[in-house]
Coordinates of C-alpha atoms in Angstrom, one line a residue:
X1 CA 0.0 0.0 0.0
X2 CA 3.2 2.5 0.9
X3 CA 4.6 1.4 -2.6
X4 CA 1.5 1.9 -4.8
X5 CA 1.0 5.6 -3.2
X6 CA 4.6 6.7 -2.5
X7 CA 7.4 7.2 -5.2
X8 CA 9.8 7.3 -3.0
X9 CA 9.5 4.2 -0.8
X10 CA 9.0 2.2 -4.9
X11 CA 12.5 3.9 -5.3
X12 CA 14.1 2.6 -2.3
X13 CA 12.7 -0.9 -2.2
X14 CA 13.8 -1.2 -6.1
X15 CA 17.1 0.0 -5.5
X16 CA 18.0 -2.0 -2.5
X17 CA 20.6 -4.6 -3.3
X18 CA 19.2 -6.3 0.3
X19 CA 17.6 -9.8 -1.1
X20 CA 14.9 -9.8 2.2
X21 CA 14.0 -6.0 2.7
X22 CA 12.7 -4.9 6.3
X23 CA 13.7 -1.9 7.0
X24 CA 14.1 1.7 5.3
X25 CA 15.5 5.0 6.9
X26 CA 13.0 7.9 6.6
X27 CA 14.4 9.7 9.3
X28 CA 14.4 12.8 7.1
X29 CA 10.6 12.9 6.5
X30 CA 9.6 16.9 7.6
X31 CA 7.0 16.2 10.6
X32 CA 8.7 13.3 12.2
X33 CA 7.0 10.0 12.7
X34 CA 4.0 11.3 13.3
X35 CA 3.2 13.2 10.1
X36 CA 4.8 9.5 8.5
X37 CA 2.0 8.1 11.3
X38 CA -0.4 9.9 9.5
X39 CA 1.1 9.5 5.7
X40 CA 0.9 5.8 6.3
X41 CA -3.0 5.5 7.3
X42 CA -3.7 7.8 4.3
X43 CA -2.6 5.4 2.1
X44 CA -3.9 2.3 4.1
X45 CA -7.5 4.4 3.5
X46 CA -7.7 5.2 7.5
X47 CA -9.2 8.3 8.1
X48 CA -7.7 11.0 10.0
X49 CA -8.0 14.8 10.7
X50 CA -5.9 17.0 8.3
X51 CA -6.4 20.6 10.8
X52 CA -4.1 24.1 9.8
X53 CA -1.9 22.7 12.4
X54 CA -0.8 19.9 10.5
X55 CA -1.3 20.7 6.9
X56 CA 1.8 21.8 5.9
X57 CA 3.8 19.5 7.3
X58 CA 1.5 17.2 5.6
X59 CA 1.9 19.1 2.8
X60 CA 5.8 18.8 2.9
X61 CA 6.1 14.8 4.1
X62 CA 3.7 14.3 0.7
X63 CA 6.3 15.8 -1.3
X64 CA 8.9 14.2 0.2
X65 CA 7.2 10.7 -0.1
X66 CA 6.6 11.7 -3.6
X67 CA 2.8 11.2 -3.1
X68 CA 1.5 13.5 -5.8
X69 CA -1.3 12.6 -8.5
X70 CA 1.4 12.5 -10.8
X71 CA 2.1 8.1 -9.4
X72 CA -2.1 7.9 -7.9
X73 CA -5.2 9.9 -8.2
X74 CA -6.3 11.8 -5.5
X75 CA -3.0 11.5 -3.2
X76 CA -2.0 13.3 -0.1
X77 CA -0.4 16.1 -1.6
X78 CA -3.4 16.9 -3.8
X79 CA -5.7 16.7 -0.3
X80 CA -3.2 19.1 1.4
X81 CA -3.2 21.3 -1.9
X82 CA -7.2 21.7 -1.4
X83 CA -7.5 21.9 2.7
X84 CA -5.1 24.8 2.5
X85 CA -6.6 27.0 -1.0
X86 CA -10.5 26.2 0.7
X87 CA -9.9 26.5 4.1
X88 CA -6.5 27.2 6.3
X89 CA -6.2 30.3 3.8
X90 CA -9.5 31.5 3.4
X91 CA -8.7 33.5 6.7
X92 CA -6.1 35.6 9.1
X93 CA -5.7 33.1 11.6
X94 CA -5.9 30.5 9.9
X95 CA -2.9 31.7 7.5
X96 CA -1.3 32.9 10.4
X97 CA -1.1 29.3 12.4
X98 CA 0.3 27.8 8.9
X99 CA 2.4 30.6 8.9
X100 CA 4.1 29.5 12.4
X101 CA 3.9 25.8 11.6
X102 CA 6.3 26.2 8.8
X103 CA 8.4 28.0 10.9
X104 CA 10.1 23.9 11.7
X105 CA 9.8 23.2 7.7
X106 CA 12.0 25.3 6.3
X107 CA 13.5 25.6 3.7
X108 CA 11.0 23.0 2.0
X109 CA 7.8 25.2 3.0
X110 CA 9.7 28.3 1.3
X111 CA 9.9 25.9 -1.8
X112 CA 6.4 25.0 -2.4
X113 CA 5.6 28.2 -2.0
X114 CA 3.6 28.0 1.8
X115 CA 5.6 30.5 3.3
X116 CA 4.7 33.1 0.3
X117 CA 1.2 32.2 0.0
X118 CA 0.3 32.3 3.7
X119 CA 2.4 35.8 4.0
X120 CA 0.6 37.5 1.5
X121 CA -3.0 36.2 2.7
X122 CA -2.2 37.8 5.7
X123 CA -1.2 41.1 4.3
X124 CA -4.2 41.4 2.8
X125 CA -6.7 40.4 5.5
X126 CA -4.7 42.4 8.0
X127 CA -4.5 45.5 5.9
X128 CA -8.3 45.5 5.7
X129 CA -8.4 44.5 9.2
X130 CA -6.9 47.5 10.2
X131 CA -9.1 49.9 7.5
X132 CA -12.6 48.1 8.2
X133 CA -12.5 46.5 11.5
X134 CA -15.6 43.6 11.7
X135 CA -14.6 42.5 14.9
X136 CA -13.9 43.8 18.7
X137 CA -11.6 45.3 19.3
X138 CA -10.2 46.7 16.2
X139 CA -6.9 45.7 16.4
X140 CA -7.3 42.0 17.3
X141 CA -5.4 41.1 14.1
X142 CA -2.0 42.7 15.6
X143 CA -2.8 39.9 18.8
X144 CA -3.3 37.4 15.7
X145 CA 0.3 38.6 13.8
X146 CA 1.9 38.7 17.4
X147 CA 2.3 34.5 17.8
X148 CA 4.9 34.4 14.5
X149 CA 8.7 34.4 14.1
X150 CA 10.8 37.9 13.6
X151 CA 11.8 36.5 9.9
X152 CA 7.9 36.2 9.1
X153 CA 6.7 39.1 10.8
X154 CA 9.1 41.7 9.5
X155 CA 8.0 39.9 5.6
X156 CA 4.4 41.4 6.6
X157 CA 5.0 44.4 7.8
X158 CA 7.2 45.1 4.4
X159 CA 4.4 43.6 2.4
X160 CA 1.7 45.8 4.1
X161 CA 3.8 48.9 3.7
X162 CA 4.2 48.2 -0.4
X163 CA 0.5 48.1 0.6
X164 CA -0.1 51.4 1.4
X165 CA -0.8 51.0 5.3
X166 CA -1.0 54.0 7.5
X167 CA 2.0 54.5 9.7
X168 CA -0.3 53.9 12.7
X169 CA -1.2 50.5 11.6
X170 CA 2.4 49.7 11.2
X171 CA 3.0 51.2 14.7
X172 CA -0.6 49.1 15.9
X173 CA 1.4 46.0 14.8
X174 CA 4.7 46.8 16.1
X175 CA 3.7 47.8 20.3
X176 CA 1.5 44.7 20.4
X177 CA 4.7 42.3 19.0
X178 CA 7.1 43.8 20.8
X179 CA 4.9 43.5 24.3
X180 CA 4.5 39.9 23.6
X181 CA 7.8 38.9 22.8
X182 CA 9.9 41.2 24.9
X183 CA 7.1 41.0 27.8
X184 CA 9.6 41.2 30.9
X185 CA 11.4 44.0 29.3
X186 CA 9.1 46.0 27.8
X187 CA 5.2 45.7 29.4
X188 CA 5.3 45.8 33.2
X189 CA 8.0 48.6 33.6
X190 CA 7.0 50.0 37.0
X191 CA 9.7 49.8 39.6
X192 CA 9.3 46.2 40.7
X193 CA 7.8 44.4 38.1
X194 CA 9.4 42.0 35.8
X195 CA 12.7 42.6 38.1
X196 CA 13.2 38.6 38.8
X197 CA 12.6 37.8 35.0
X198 CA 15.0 40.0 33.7
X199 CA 17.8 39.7 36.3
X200 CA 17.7 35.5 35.3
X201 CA 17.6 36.4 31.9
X202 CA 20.7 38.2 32.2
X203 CA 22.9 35.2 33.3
X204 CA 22.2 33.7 30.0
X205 CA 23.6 35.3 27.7
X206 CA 22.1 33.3 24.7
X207 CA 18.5 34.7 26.0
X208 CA 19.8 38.2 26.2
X209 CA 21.3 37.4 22.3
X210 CA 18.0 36.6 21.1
X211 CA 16.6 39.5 23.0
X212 CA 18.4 42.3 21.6
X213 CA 18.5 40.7 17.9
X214 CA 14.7 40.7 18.3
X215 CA 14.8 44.4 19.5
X216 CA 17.2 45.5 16.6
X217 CA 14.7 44.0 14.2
X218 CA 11.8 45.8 15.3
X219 CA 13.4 49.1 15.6
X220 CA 14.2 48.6 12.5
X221 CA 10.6 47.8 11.3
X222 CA 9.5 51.4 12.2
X223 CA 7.8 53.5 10.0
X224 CA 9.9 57.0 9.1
X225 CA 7.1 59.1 10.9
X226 CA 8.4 60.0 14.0
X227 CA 5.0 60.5 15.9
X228 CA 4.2 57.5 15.1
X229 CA 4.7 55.6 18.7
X230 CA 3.7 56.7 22.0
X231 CA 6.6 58.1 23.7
X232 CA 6.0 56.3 26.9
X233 CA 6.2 53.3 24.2
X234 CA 9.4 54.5 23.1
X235 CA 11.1 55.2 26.4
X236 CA 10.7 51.6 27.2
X237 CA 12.5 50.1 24.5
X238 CA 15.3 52.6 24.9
X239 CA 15.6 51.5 28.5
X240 CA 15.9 47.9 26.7
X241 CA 18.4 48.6 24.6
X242 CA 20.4 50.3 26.9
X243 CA 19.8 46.9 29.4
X244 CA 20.7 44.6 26.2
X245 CA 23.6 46.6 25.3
X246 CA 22.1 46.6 21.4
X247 CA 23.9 48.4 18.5
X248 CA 25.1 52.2 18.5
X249 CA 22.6 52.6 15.3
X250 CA 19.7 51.1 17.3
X251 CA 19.8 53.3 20.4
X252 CA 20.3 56.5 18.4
X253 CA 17.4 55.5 16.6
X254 CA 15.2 55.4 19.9
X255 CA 17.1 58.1 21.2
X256 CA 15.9 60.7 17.8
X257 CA 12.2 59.5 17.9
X258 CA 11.7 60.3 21.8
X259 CA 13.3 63.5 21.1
X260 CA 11.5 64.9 18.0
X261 CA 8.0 64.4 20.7
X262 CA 10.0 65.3 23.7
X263 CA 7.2 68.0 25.1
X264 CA 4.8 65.0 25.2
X265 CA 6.8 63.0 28.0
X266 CA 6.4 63.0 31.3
X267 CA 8.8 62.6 34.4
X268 CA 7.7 58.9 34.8
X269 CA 9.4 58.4 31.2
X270 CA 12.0 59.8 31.9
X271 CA 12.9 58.0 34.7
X272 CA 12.0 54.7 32.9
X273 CA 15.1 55.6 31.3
X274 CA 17.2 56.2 34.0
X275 CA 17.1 53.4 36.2
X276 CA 17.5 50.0 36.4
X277 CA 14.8 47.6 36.0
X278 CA 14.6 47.2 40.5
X279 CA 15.0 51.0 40.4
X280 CA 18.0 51.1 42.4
X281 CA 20.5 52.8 40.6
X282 CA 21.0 55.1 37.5
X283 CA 21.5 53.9 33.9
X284 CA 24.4 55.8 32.1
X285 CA 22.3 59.3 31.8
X286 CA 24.0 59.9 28.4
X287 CA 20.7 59.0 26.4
X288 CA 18.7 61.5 28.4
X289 CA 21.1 64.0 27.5
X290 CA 21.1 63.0 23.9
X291 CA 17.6 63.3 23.9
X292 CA 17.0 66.5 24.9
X293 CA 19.8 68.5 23.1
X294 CA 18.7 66.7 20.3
X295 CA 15.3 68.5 21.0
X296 CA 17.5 71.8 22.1
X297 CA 19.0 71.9 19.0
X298 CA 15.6 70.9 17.1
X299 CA 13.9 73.8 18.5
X300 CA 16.8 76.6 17.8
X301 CA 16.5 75.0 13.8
X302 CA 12.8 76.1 13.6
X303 CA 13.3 79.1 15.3
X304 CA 16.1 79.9 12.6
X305 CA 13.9 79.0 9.5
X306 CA 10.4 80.5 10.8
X307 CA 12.9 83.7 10.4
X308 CA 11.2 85.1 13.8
X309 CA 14.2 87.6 14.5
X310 CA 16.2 86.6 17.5
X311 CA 16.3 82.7 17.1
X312 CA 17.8 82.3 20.6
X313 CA 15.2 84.2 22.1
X314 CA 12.2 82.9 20.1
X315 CA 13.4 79.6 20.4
X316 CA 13.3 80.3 24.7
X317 CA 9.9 81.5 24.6
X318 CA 8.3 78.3 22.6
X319 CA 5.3 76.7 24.4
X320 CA 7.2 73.4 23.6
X321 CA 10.0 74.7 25.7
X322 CA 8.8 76.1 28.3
X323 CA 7.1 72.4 29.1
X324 CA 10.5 70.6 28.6
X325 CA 12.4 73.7 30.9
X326 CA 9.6 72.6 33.4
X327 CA 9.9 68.4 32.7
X328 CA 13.5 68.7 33.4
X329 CA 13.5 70.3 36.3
X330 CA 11.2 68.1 38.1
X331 CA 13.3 65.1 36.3
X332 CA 16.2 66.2 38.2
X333 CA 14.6 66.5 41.6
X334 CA 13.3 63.0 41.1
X335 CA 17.3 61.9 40.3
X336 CA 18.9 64.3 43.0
X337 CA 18.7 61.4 46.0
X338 CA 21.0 59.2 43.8
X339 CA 24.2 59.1 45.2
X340 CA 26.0 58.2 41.8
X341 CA 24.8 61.6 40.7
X342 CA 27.7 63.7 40.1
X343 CA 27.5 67.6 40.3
X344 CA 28.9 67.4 36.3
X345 CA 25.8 65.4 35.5
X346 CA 23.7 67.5 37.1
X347 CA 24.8 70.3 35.7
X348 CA 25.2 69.0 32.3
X349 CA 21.7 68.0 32.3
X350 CA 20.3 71.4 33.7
X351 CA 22.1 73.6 31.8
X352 CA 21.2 71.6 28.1
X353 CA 17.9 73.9 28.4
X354 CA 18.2 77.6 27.8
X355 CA 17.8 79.4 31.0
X356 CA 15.2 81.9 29.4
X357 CA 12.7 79.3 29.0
X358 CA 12.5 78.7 32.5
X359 CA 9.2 81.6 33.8
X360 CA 10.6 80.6 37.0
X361 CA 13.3 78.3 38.5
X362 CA 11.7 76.9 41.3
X363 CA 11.9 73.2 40.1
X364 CA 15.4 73.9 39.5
X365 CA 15.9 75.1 42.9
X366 CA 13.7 71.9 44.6
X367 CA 16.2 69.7 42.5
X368 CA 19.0 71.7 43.6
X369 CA 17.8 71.8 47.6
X370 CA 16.7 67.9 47.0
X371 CA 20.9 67.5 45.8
X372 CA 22.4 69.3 48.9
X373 CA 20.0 67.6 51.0
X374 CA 21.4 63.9 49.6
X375 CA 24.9 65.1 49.6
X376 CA 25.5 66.5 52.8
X377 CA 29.4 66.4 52.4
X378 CA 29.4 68.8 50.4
X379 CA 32.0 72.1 50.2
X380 CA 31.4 75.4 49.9
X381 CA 32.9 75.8 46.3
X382 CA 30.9 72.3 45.0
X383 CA 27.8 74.0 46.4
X384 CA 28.1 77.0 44.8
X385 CA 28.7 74.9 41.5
X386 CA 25.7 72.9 41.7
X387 CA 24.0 76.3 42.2
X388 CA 25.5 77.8 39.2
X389 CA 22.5 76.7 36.8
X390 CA 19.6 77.9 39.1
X391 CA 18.8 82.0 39.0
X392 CA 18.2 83.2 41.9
X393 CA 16.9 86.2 40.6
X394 CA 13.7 84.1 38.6
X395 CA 12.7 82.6 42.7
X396 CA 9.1 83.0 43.4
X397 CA 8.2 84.8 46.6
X398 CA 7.7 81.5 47.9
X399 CA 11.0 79.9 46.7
X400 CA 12.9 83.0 47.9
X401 CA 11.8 83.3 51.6
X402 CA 12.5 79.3 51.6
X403 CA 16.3 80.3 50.0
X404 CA 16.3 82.6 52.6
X405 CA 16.5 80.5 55.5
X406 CA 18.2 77.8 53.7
X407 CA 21.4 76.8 55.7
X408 CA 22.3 74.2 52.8
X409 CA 23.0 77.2 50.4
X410 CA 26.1 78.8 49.5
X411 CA 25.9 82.3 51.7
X412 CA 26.1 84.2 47.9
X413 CA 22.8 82.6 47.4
X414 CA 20.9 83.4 50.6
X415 CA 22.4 87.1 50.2
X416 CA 21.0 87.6 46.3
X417 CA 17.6 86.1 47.4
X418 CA 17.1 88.8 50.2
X419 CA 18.7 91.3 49.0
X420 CA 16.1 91.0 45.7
X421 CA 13.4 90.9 48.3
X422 CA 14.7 94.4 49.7
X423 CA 15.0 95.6 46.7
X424 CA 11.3 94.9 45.9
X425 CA 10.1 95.8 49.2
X426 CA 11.8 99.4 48.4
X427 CA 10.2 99.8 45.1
X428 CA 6.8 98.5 46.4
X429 CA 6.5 95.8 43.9
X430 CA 6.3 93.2 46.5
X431 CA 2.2 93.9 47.6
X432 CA 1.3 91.6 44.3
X433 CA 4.2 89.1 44.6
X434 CA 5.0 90.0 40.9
X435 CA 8.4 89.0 39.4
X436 CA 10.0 92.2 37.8
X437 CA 12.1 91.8 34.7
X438 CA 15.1 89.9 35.8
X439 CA 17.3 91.5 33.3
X440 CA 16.8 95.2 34.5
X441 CA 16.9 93.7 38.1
X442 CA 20.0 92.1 37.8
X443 CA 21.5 95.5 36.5
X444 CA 19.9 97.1 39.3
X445 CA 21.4 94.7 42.1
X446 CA 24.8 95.3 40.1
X447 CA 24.7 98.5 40.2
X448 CA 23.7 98.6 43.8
X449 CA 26.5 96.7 45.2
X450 CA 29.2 99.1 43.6
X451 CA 27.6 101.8 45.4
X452 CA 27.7 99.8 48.6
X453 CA 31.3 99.0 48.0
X454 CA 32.3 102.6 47.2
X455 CA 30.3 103.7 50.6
X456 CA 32.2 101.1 52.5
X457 CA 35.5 102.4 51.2
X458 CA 34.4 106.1 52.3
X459 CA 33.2 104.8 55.4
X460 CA 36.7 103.1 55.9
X461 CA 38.6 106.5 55.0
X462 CA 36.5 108.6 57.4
X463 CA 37.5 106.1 60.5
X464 CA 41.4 106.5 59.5
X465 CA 40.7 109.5 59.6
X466 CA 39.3 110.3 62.3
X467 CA 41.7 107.9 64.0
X468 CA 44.4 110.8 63.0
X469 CA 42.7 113.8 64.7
X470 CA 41.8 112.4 67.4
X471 CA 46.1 111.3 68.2
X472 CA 46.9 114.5 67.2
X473 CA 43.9 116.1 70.0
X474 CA 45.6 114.1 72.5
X475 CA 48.9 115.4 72.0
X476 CA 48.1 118.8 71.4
X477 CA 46.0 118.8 74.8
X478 CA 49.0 117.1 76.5
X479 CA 51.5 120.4 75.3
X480 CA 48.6 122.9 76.2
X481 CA 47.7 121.4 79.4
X482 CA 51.7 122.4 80.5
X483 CA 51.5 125.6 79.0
X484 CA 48.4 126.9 80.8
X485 CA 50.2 125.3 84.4
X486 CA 52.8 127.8 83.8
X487 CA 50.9 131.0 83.5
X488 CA 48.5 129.9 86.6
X489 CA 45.8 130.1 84.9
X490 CA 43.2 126.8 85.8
X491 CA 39.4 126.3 85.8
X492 CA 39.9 126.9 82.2
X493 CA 39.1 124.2 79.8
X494 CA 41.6 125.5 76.4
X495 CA 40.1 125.2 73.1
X496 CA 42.8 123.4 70.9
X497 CA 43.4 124.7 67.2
X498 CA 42.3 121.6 66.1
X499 CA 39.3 121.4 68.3
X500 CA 37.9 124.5 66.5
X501 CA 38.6 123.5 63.7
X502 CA 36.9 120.3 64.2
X503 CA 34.1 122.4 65.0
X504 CA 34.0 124.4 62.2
X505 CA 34.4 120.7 59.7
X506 CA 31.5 119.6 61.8
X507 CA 29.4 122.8 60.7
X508 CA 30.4 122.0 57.1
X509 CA 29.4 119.0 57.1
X510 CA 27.2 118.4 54.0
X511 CA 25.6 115.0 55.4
X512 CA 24.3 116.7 58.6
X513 CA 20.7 117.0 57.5
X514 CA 20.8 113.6 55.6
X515 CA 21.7 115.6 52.2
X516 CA 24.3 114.9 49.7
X517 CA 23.7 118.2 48.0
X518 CA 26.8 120.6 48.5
X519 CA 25.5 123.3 46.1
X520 CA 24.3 125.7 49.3
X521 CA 28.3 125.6 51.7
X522 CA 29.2 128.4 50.5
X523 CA 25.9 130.2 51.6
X524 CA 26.2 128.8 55.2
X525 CA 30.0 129.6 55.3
X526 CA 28.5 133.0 54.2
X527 CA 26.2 133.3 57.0
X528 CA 28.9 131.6 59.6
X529 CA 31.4 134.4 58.9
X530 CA 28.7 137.3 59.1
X531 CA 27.8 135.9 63.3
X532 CA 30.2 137.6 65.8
X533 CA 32.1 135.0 67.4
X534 CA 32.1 134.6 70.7
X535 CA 34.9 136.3 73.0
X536 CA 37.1 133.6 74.5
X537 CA 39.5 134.5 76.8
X538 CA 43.0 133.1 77.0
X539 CA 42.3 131.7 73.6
X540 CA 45.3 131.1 71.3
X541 CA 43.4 132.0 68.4

């Protein structure tokens, strides 16, 4: 019966010089045994279920056996012929479970043609899948695509882009793969979850080579819109390919998409990125700053071609920016507890965004406090550096009387902050808590603190002095107080030469009356001359 149905057993048997024939090797048949199980009871006329399962590895042990019509009507490779053309490809799943079954018969399924015929079936009925939905939810087919090899996969998406399909779709298809086959890395990645699952994977280092091959391939699958993915989406397989330590080309990849939508993420995203997978300590923090100089730099470009004047300025006062400015800043206070947080990384982080888009800096200034707070070892001069990116001039009323009392501040600090509340208290525009410009301010509080230094310097000139006069009073009272014991005169106090004169200084003095308008001494020296002077007697004068 095996003879009369199969070519290739007739073959064997004929060509075996054996004289009693019992045994022939089919060890090769695709299937195994049990699709020869099943090969043998078709042709002994037992009946048995051919399913999308096992078709085409029916299909493949019938050419293999050479059961075709061409040595017996009706054979096993005409059966398989019909159950898949009438039924296994008549829809998505179907083509897609004889998609994965072939995955074990290559390359013999790629040779009849299987692999082609079951790809482009699913293009087709995914593509209108995803452009008239007929069942719930919508995108059931991307759970359907999900179950197939990389090799396979990536054949559809290129098919359904030739297609035509929207970005979106491609995208639809792309989250729902990756979450299934990278699942610990990818789905869950809260701090906490999927921690045990991807610390084991790491010891193996074949599981983590499949992993980051399977990564590369998808990123590469991406459509060229950059919008395309969710960002939160997007920060997760970054943090991936950071773990997997995948190519250069693959990361900057991940690293340009989250930045072109980089006023859409959130601190949570960021922080994705960050930290390891148990949350306890920082990734390299090179990718963050990639991402959002690469957004810096995206910003200033737009500014430059909308030709809106001053392209540093315009590009500081962009909605856009403003939310990164204020996303940063509450990134870094989030970071600041770390202690492999260096004050370079800090800074080089801070400073990436321009400090005119920042309204105000008090998220900067919680990181900052949050930093000093972590770091408690810190000097004077490292303080003062990790304060160099905050402007303490753009504090809120709030944020300054906090500075204020701050003892973890470099003294500079505490000193600008109150001094720019007396300065606002003195021109009244502290009742509405309103932040002046901080330009003219600044010039202001410039200004102001020459004048102080210049008073201080009089002030120190005016105590030499009168440091002088008064030695020179004491000596000349010493040489009159002999003088006036010679000539019997006592109960006399002497008026010195330089005590009237003193005098006469004090009259002149043109900060008496709390005036520094000199214009009118000569008047009063005027007047003082035109008084008769009171008669002294025994007065040298």
């Amino acid at each position: 019966m095996l003879v009369a149905k199969s070519n290739y057993i007739r073959k064997l048997i004929i060509e075996s010089k054996e004289a009693d024939l019992t045994r022939i090797n089919l060890s090769n048949i695709p299937g195994g045994p049990e699709m020869f199980e099943k090969a043998a009871k078709f042709c002994y006329g037992v009946n048995f279920e051919i399913t999308v399962h096992n078709v085409a590895a029916l299909r493949c042990a019938a050419e293999f056996l050479q059961m075709t019509d061409k040595y017996c009507e009706n054979n096993l490779a005409g059966r398989t012929e019909d159950f898949l053309s009438q039924v296994a490809l008549s829809s998505l799943s179907g083509a897609v479970v004889v998609l994965k079954s072939c995955e074990a018969l290559l390359p013999l399924a790629e040779d009849l043609l299987i692999v082609q015929r079951c790809i482009d079936v699913a293009t087709a009925k995914a593509c209108y899948e995803a452009n008239f939905p007929c069942r719930t939810p919508p995108n059931w087919w991307t759970e359907e695509l999900s179950i197939i090899d990389i090799e396979f996969f990536s054949r559809i998406i290129a098919a359904m882009k030739k297609r035509g399909a929207k970005a979106l779709t491609i995208a639809s298809a792309l989250i729902t793969y990756t979450e299934r086959s990278l699942r610990d890395l990818v789905r869950d990645h809260s701090a906490g979850n999927g921690t045990k699952s991807s610390d084991a994977q790491s010891t193996n280092s074949q599981v983590r080579y499949q992993q980051r091959e399977l990564l590369e391939s998808i990123v590469s699958l991406m459509p060229s819109e950059k919008a395309a993915f969710p960002i939160n989406f997007l920060c997760c397989l970054l943090r991936s390919a950071i773990f997997l330590k995948a190519s250069t080309s693959c990361k900057n990849e991940l690293e340009k998409r989250v930045s072109a939508i980089l006023e859409h993420v959130s601190v949570d995203d960021l922080l994705v990125l960050s930290f390891t997978y148990d949350g306890e300590r920082l990734f390299d923090l090179e990718s963050v700053r990639k991402i959002i100089s690469g957004f810096v730099e995206k910003e200033k470009s737009m500014a430059v071609f909308s030709g809106s004047g001053d392209f540093r300025e315009s590009c500081s006062c962009s909605p856009a920016m403003h939310r990164v400015a204020k996303t940063v800043g509450t990134y870094l206070g989030e970071i600041a507890t770390s202690g492999e947080l260096s004050i370079s990384k800090f800074n080089g982080i801070a400073n990436l965004v321009p400090k005119g888009s920042r309204k105000v800096d008090d998220d900067l200034y919680r990181a900052i406090d949050i930093y000093l707070k972590a770091h408690p070892n810190l000097d004077e001069i490292e303080r003062e550096k990790i304060c160099s990116s905050m402007d303490p001039l753009k504090l809120s009323y709030e944020a300054r009387v906090h500075a204020s009392q701050n003892k973890r501040l470099p003294v500079q600090i505490v000193l600008h902050a109150l001094y720019y509340d007396q300065l606002k208290l003195r021109s009244g525009l502290d009742n509405d808590r309103s932040t002046p410009d901080a330009a003219a301010t600044r010039n202001q509080l410039q200004a102001d603190v020459s004048l102080i230094k210049e008073n201080e310097a009089l002030r120190s000139e005016l105590t030499r002095m009168k440091l002088y006069i008064s030695d020179m009073q004491k000596g000349n009272n010493q040489a009159g107080t002999g003088s006036s014991s010679k000539s019997g005169t006592s109960g006399h106090k002497k008026h010195t030469f330089f005590s009237s004169m003193s005098k006469t200084f004090g009259k002149l003095n043109p900060f008496k009356h709390g005036s520094k308008d000199t214009s009118n001494i000569d008047d009063d020296v005027a007047a003082m001359d035109g008084t008769k002077p009171r008669r002294r007697r025994f007065s040298i004068s």
